[in-house]
């Protein structure tokens, strides 16, 4: 008999040997105390301790906002815990309908469709769009998220990879393609691991000149950029150039789920043909109600966005003053470049053990070997004092480990392959 257990044990051991085995910190978020959390101990005699979280995707702290919590409690009292089925079969709760209407209004589109996760939204939408357009060619940024890569792969469509944020390379690839075939250009507005922005105006100009359908993932921008939090394209006055926008409810909005928004026939096609939508249980009503409250609040409140920009800018300044290299300062995420897997884990361990500061080390395959980093996410709820303490703690550990300082940001970019997706791309990127 084949040794299945032994095979998978060996596969895991390979991960450990390469330094890529992932461990989870057992933490308990406490409502009203974010960014603090309880880190649970290793046994009954270890009560754990209070830590501060510096790598949360709850970018604005909406996961603990009183309006959101109130909306979720009310929905549980009204509708119970689960949805009861798929959207097709008894699971189409009124909160789902209201949320989709609110998201379509946010993006100024005809329709929107929600999913249990942002990953599912990307996978489903790209599978349908690229898979049903006859002879479709997909042009994908080399650093696109794993969920976009999965959707393109599942569609069976032929694809072309353009170098990250390289509009000229995209133009070359489009010019070489058959002008008669349908084309989709798929990209993100803000890239999480690099914290850089796509040249949206230039790319949209090129794509439109070649008659391509523009698919924009705004996961790291919705709620935080643009008028009413409609995203980076809206902030730049370019929203009407993009045919379909994909977003998440799990980051700026602080809950869970994903969505796509665009023209009614396109959204209806995804609704009607996407297996990942048809054959899955819909979001619990309370989750949809909480997301609805968060979207409505951030459409009228700029305070959270303003505070986030200020805190991120402060941390960038403090790290720059200490010569601690950051991959990019173009967005709210602060990717601190370490450049070595073992040392990256050592920095993260020292921050947690000595200072109670939790930052998850990001190693291969999420980022290329040699560009290992700490993906730091300051929020409006981190105080200026906490940010200074974080910078001082990181500076002390940097000195102790004799890590390089003032490393140019382009060195991280240069380590990324120029003509292909990252290795093991299905694992690349941050959670959707």
Coordinates of C-alpha atoms in Angstrom, one line a residue:
X1 CA 0.0 0.0 0.0
X2 CA 1.2 3.5 -0.9
X3 CA 2.5 5.5 2.1
X4 CA 0.2 8.5 1.8
X5 CA 0.9 9.7 5.3
X6 CA 4.6 9.5 4.8
X7 CA 4.4 11.2 1.4
X8 CA 2.7 14.3 2.9
X9 CA 4.9 14.3 6.0
X10 CA 7.9 14.5 3.6
X11 CA 6.3 17.3 1.7
X12 CA 5.9 19.3 4.9
X13 CA 9.5 18.5 5.9
X14 CA 10.6 20.1 2.7
X15 CA 8.8 23.2 3.6
X16 CA 10.5 23.3 7.0
X17 CA 13.9 22.7 5.4
X18 CA 13.4 25.6 3.0
X19 CA 12.2 27.9 5.8
X20 CA 8.7 28.3 4.2
X21 CA 6.7 26.3 6.8
X22 CA 3.9 28.6 8.1
X23 CA 2.9 28.8 11.7
X24 CA -0.2 30.6 13.2
X25 CA -0.2 32.8 16.2
X26 CA -3.2 31.9 18.4
X27 CA -4.8 35.4 19.1
X28 CA -8.1 36.6 20.2
X29 CA -9.3 40.0 19.0
X30 CA -11.0 42.0 21.7
X31 CA -13.8 44.4 20.6
X32 CA -13.0 47.9 21.6
X33 CA -9.3 47.3 22.2
X34 CA -8.0 47.1 18.6
X35 CA -5.1 47.0 17.7
X36 CA -4.5 45.1 20.9
X37 CA -5.3 41.4 21.2
X38 CA -4.9 38.5 23.5
X39 CA -2.2 36.0 22.5
X40 CA -3.1 32.6 23.9
X41 CA -0.5 30.6 25.7
X42 CA 0.8 27.2 24.9
X43 CA -1.0 25.3 27.7
X44 CA -3.2 25.5 30.8
X45 CA -0.4 27.0 32.9
X46 CA 0.4 29.7 30.3
X47 CA -2.3 32.4 30.4
X48 CA -0.9 34.2 27.4
X49 CA -0.5 38.0 27.2
X50 CA -1.7 41.2 25.6
X51 CA 0.0 42.1 22.4
X52 CA -0.4 44.8 19.7
X53 CA -1.2 43.7 16.2
X54 CA 0.7 45.4 13.3
X55 CA -0.2 43.2 10.4
X56 CA -4.0 43.2 10.4
X57 CA -6.0 43.5 7.2
X58 CA -8.6 45.4 9.2
X59 CA -7.0 48.6 7.9
X60 CA -9.4 51.1 9.4
X61 CA -10.5 49.1 12.5
X62 CA -14.1 48.8 11.2
X63 CA -14.3 45.3 12.6
X64 CA -14.9 46.8 16.0
X65 CA -16.9 49.9 15.0
X66 CA -20.0 50.4 17.2
X67 CA -22.3 50.9 14.1
X68 CA -21.0 47.6 12.6
X69 CA -21.4 45.6 15.8
X70 CA -24.9 47.0 16.4
X71 CA -26.0 46.1 12.8
X72 CA -24.7 42.5 13.2
X73 CA -26.4 42.0 16.5
X74 CA -29.7 43.3 15.1
X75 CA -29.4 41.0 12.1
X76 CA -28.8 38.0 14.2
X77 CA -31.8 38.8 16.3
X78 CA -33.9 39.2 13.1
X79 CA -32.5 36.5 10.8
X80 CA -30.6 34.0 12.9
X81 CA -27.1 32.8 12.3
X82 CA -26.9 31.3 8.9
X83 CA -28.4 32.1 5.5
X84 CA -30.0 28.7 5.0
X85 CA -28.7 28.0 1.6
X86 CA -27.2 29.2 -1.7
X87 CA -28.5 32.4 -3.2
X88 CA -30.5 30.3 -5.7
X89 CA -32.1 28.1 -3.0
X90 CA -33.5 30.0 0.0
X91 CA -30.3 31.8 0.9
X92 CA -31.0 35.2 -0.8
X93 CA -31.5 37.3 2.3
X94 CA -32.7 40.9 2.0
X95 CA -29.3 42.1 3.5
X96 CA -27.6 40.6 0.5
X97 CA -29.8 42.6 -1.8
X98 CA -29.3 45.9 0.1
X99 CA -25.5 45.3 0.3
X100 CA -25.2 44.8 -3.5
X101 CA -27.3 47.9 -4.1
X102 CA -25.0 49.9 -1.8
X103 CA -21.8 48.6 -3.5
X104 CA -23.1 49.4 -7.0
X105 CA -23.9 52.9 -5.8
X106 CA -20.4 53.2 -4.3
X107 CA -18.8 52.4 -7.6
X108 CA -21.4 54.1 -9.8
X109 CA -22.1 50.9 -11.6
X110 CA -25.3 49.2 -12.7
X111 CA -25.0 46.2 -10.5
X112 CA -22.8 44.3 -8.0
X113 CA -22.6 40.7 -6.8
X114 CA -21.3 39.5 -3.4
X115 CA -19.3 36.4 -2.6
X116 CA -18.1 34.6 0.6
X117 CA -14.6 35.9 0.0
X118 CA -12.6 38.2 -2.3
X119 CA -10.7 35.2 -3.5
X120 CA -13.9 33.6 -4.7
X121 CA -15.0 36.8 -6.4
X122 CA -11.8 37.0 -8.5
X123 CA -11.7 33.3 -9.2
X124 CA -15.4 33.2 -10.3
X125 CA -15.5 36.4 -12.3
X126 CA -12.3 35.8 -14.3
X127 CA -13.3 32.1 -14.9
X128 CA -16.6 33.2 -16.4
X129 CA -15.4 36.3 -18.3
X130 CA -12.3 34.9 -19.8
X131 CA -13.8 31.4 -20.2
X132 CA -16.9 32.4 -22.1
X133 CA -15.5 35.1 -24.4
X134 CA -14.6 33.1 -27.6
X135 CA -10.8 32.9 -28.1
X136 CA -10.2 35.4 -25.3
X137 CA -6.6 36.5 -24.5
X138 CA -5.9 37.6 -20.9
X139 CA -3.1 40.1 -20.2
X140 CA -2.2 39.8 -16.5
X141 CA 0.3 41.8 -14.4
X142 CA 3.0 39.5 -13.2
X143 CA 2.3 40.3 -9.5
X144 CA -1.4 39.8 -9.6
X145 CA -3.0 38.0 -6.7
X146 CA -3.2 34.3 -6.5
X147 CA -7.0 34.5 -6.8
X148 CA -6.7 36.3 -10.2
X149 CA -4.2 33.8 -11.4
X150 CA -6.5 31.0 -10.4
X151 CA -9.5 32.5 -12.2
X152 CA -7.5 33.0 -15.4
X153 CA -6.2 29.4 -15.2
X154 CA -9.6 28.0 -14.5
X155 CA -11.0 29.9 -17.5
X156 CA -8.8 27.9 -19.9
X157 CA -8.1 31.2 -21.7
X158 CA -4.7 31.9 -23.2
X159 CA -2.8 34.5 -21.2
X160 CA 0.1 36.9 -21.6
X161 CA 2.1 38.1 -18.5
X162 CA 3.3 41.7 -18.6
X163 CA 6.0 43.0 -16.3
X164 CA 4.8 44.5 -13.1
X165 CA 3.3 48.0 -13.7
X166 CA 5.1 48.1 -17.1
X167 CA 2.6 49.8 -19.4
X168 CA 5.0 49.7 -22.3
X169 CA 5.4 46.0 -22.0
X170 CA 1.6 45.6 -22.0
X171 CA 1.4 47.8 -25.1
X172 CA 3.9 45.6 -26.9
X173 CA 1.9 42.4 -26.0
X174 CA -1.4 43.9 -27.0
X175 CA 0.0 45.2 -30.3
X176 CA 1.3 41.7 -31.1
X177 CA -2.2 40.1 -30.5
X178 CA -4.8 39.4 -33.1
X179 CA -7.0 42.6 -33.1
X180 CA -10.1 40.6 -33.7
X181 CA -10.0 38.5 -30.6
X182 CA -11.6 39.5 -27.2
X183 CA -9.0 40.7 -24.7
X184 CA -9.0 41.2 -20.9
X185 CA -6.4 43.3 -19.1
X186 CA -6.4 42.3 -15.4
X187 CA -4.5 44.2 -12.8
X188 CA -4.6 45.5 -9.2
X189 CA -4.7 49.2 -8.3
X190 CA -2.5 48.8 -5.2
X191 CA -0.2 45.8 -4.7
X192 CA -0.2 44.6 -1.1
X193 CA 3.3 43.1 -0.9
X194 CA 5.0 45.9 -2.8
X195 CA 2.7 48.7 -1.5
X196 CA 2.9 50.4 -4.9
X197 CA 0.3 51.8 -7.3
X198 CA -0.5 50.7 -10.8
X199 CA -0.2 53.4 -13.5
X200 CA -3.9 53.3 -14.0
X201 CA -4.2 56.2 -16.5
X202 CA -1.5 54.9 -18.8
X203 CA -2.7 51.3 -18.7
X204 CA -6.3 52.3 -19.3
X205 CA -5.3 54.4 -22.3
X206 CA -3.4 51.5 -23.8
X207 CA -6.1 48.9 -23.1
X208 CA -8.8 51.1 -24.5
X209 CA -6.8 51.8 -27.6
X210 CA -6.7 48.0 -28.2
X211 CA -10.4 47.4 -27.4
X212 CA -9.6 45.4 -24.2
X213 CA -11.9 44.8 -21.3
X214 CA -10.4 46.3 -18.1
X215 CA -10.6 44.2 -14.9
X216 CA -9.5 46.1 -11.8
X217 CA -8.9 44.5 -8.4
X218 CA -9.3 47.3 -5.8
X219 CA -9.1 45.1 -2.8
X220 CA -6.4 47.2 -1.1
X221 CA -8.0 50.5 -2.1
X222 CA -11.8 50.3 -1.5
X223 CA -12.9 52.1 1.6
X224 CA -9.5 53.9 1.9
X225 CA -9.0 55.8 -1.3
X226 CA -11.2 58.0 -3.4
X227 CA -14.5 59.9 -2.9
X228 CA -16.6 57.9 -0.4
X229 CA -13.9 55.2 -0.4
X230 CA -14.7 54.1 -4.0
X231 CA -11.0 53.2 -4.6
X232 CA -7.9 54.5 -6.3
X233 CA -9.4 54.7 -9.8
X234 CA -12.1 56.9 -8.4
X235 CA -9.5 59.0 -6.6
X236 CA -7.8 59.6 -9.9
X237 CA -11.0 60.4 -11.8
X238 CA -10.6 57.2 -13.8
X239 CA -13.4 55.0 -12.5
X240 CA -15.4 55.1 -15.7
X241 CA -12.5 53.6 -17.7
X242 CA -12.6 50.2 -15.9
X243 CA -15.3 47.8 -17.0
X244 CA -15.4 45.7 -13.8
X245 CA -14.2 46.4 -10.3
X246 CA -13.5 43.7 -7.8
X247 CA -13.3 44.4 -4.1
X248 CA -13.3 42.9 -0.6
X249 CA -15.4 43.4 2.5
X250 CA -12.6 42.0 4.7
X251 CA -10.1 44.8 4.7
X252 CA -11.2 48.5 4.9
X253 CA -14.8 47.4 5.7
X254 CA -13.6 45.0 8.4
X255 CA -15.9 42.1 7.9
X256 CA -15.7 39.2 5.4
X257 CA -16.7 38.6 1.8
X258 CA -15.9 39.9 -1.7
X259 CA -17.7 41.4 -4.6
X260 CA -17.6 42.5 -8.2
X261 CA -19.3 45.6 -9.6
X262 CA -19.9 46.6 -13.2
X263 CA -22.4 46.6 -16.1
X264 CA -25.6 44.7 -15.4
X265 CA -25.2 42.1 -18.2
X266 CA -21.6 41.3 -17.1
X267 CA -22.6 40.9 -13.5
X268 CA -25.6 38.8 -14.5
X269 CA -23.4 36.5 -16.5
X270 CA -21.1 36.0 -13.5
X271 CA -24.2 35.3 -11.3
X272 CA -25.6 32.9 -13.9
X273 CA -22.5 30.9 -14.9
X274 CA -20.0 31.0 -12.0
X275 CA -19.9 27.7 -10.1
X276 CA -18.2 29.4 -7.2
X277 CA -21.3 31.6 -6.8
X278 CA -24.0 29.1 -7.7
X279 CA -22.9 26.2 -5.6
X280 CA -21.9 27.9 -2.4
X281 CA -23.8 28.9 0.7
X282 CA -24.4 32.7 0.8
X283 CA -22.9 35.0 3.5
X284 CA -24.6 34.9 6.9
X285 CA -27.1 37.7 7.1
X286 CA -25.3 39.3 10.1
X287 CA -22.1 39.4 8.0
X288 CA -23.9 41.1 5.1
X289 CA -25.5 43.5 7.6
X290 CA -22.2 44.4 9.2
X291 CA -20.6 45.0 5.8
X292 CA -23.6 47.1 4.8
X293 CA -23.1 49.3 7.9
X294 CA -19.4 49.7 7.2
X295 CA -19.8 50.6 3.6
X296 CA -22.5 53.2 4.5
X297 CA -20.4 54.7 7.2
X298 CA -17.2 55.0 5.1
X299 CA -19.2 56.5 2.2
X300 CA -19.9 59.5 4.4
X301 CA -16.9 59.6 6.8
X302 CA -13.4 60.7 5.7
X303 CA -12.0 60.7 9.3
X304 CA -10.7 57.1 9.2
X305 CA -9.1 57.6 5.8
X306 CA -7.4 60.8 6.9
X307 CA -6.1 59.2 10.1
X308 CA -4.8 56.2 8.2
X309 CA -2.8 58.4 5.8
X310 CA -1.3 60.3 8.7
X311 CA -0.3 57.3 10.7
X312 CA 1.3 55.5 7.6
X313 CA 3.2 58.7 6.7
X314 CA 4.5 59.0 10.2
X315 CA 5.8 55.4 10.2
X316 CA 7.4 55.8 6.8
X317 CA 9.2 59.0 8.0
X318 CA 10.4 57.3 11.2
X319 CA 11.8 54.3 9.4
X320 CA 13.4 56.4 6.7
X321 CA 15.1 58.5 9.4
X322 CA 16.6 55.3 10.8
X323 CA 17.7 53.9 7.5
X324 CA 15.4 50.9 7.6
X325 CA 14.6 49.9 4.0
X326 CA 11.0 49.9 2.9
X327 CA 10.0 48.5 -0.5
X328 CA 7.7 51.4 -1.3
X329 CA 6.0 54.4 0.4
X330 CA 3.3 54.8 -2.2
X331 CA 0.4 53.4 -0.2
X332 CA -0.8 52.8 3.4
X333 CA 1.0 49.4 3.7
X334 CA 4.6 49.6 5.0
X335 CA 6.6 46.6 3.6
X336 CA 9.9 46.6 5.5
X337 CA 12.5 44.8 3.5
X338 CA 14.7 42.3 5.3
X339 CA 15.9 40.2 2.4
X340 CA 16.6 36.9 4.2
X341 CA 14.0 34.3 5.3
X342 CA 15.7 33.3 8.6
X343 CA 16.5 36.9 9.6
X344 CA 12.9 37.9 8.7
X345 CA 11.6 35.3 11.1
X346 CA 14.1 36.4 13.7
X347 CA 13.1 40.1 13.5
X348 CA 9.4 39.1 13.8
X349 CA 10.1 36.8 16.8
X350 CA 12.2 39.5 18.6
X351 CA 9.4 42.1 18.1
X352 CA 6.9 39.7 19.6
X353 CA 9.0 38.2 22.4
X354 CA 10.5 41.4 23.7
X355 CA 8.0 44.1 22.8
X356 CA 4.7 42.3 22.4
X357 CA 4.5 43.6 18.8
X358 CA 3.0 41.1 16.3
X359 CA 4.1 41.3 12.7
X360 CA 3.9 38.2 10.5
X361 CA 7.1 37.5 8.5
X362 CA 6.4 37.2 4.7
X363 CA 8.7 34.7 3.0
X364 CA 8.7 32.8 -0.3
X365 CA 6.5 31.8 -2.1
X366 CA 4.4 34.9 -1.1
X367 CA 7.4 37.0 -2.2
X368 CA 10.4 36.1 -4.3
X369 CA 13.5 34.7 -2.4
X370 CA 15.7 37.5 -1.4
X371 CA 12.9 40.0 -0.9
X372 CA 11.5 38.6 2.4
X373 CA 9.8 41.3 4.4
X374 CA 7.6 42.4 7.2
X375 CA 4.2 43.6 5.9
X376 CA 3.4 46.3 8.4
X377 CA -0.1 47.9 8.5
X378 CA -0.5 50.9 10.8
X379 CA -4.1 51.8 11.4
X380 CA -6.0 54.9 12.7
X381 CA -6.1 53.1 16.1
X382 CA -2.3 52.9 16.5
X383 CA -1.3 56.0 18.5
X384 CA 1.6 58.2 17.6
X385 CA 3.4 57.0 20.7
X386 CA 2.9 53.3 19.7
X387 CA 4.3 54.1 16.2
X388 CA 7.4 55.7 17.7
X389 CA 7.8 52.7 20.0
X390 CA 7.5 50.3 17.0
X391 CA 10.1 52.2 15.0
X392 CA 12.5 52.3 18.0
X393 CA 12.0 48.6 18.6
X394 CA 12.6 47.7 15.0
X395 CA 15.7 49.9 14.9
X396 CA 17.2 48.2 18.0
X397 CA 16.6 44.7 16.4
X398 CA 18.0 45.9 13.1
X399 CA 21.2 47.0 14.8
X400 CA 21.5 43.7 16.8
X401 CA 21.1 41.6 13.7
X402 CA 23.4 43.9 11.7
X403 CA 20.8 44.1 8.9
X404 CA 21.5 46.4 5.9
X405 CA 20.2 50.0 6.0
X406 CA 19.3 52.4 3.3
X407 CA 18.8 49.6 0.8
X408 CA 17.3 51.1 -2.3
X409 CA 13.7 50.1 -2.8
X410 CA 14.4 49.1 -6.5
X411 CA 16.6 46.3 -5.3
X412 CA 13.5 44.5 -4.1
X413 CA 11.7 45.1 -7.4
X414 CA 14.8 43.9 -9.3
X415 CA 14.6 40.5 -7.5
X416 CA 11.2 39.8 -9.1
X417 CA 11.4 37.8 -12.4
X418 CA 10.6 40.1 -15.3
X419 CA 8.8 37.7 -17.6
X420 CA 6.8 35.2 -15.4
X421 CA 4.6 34.9 -12.4
X422 CA 6.2 34.4 -9.0
X423 CA 7.2 30.8 -8.2
X424 CA 4.2 28.8 -6.8
X425 CA 2.0 31.7 -7.7
X426 CA -1.1 30.0 -6.4
X427 CA 0.2 30.8 -2.9
X428 CA 1.3 34.4 -3.7
X429 CA -0.3 37.5 -2.1
X430 CA -2.3 38.3 1.0
X431 CA -5.7 36.9 2.1
X432 CA -8.7 38.1 0.2

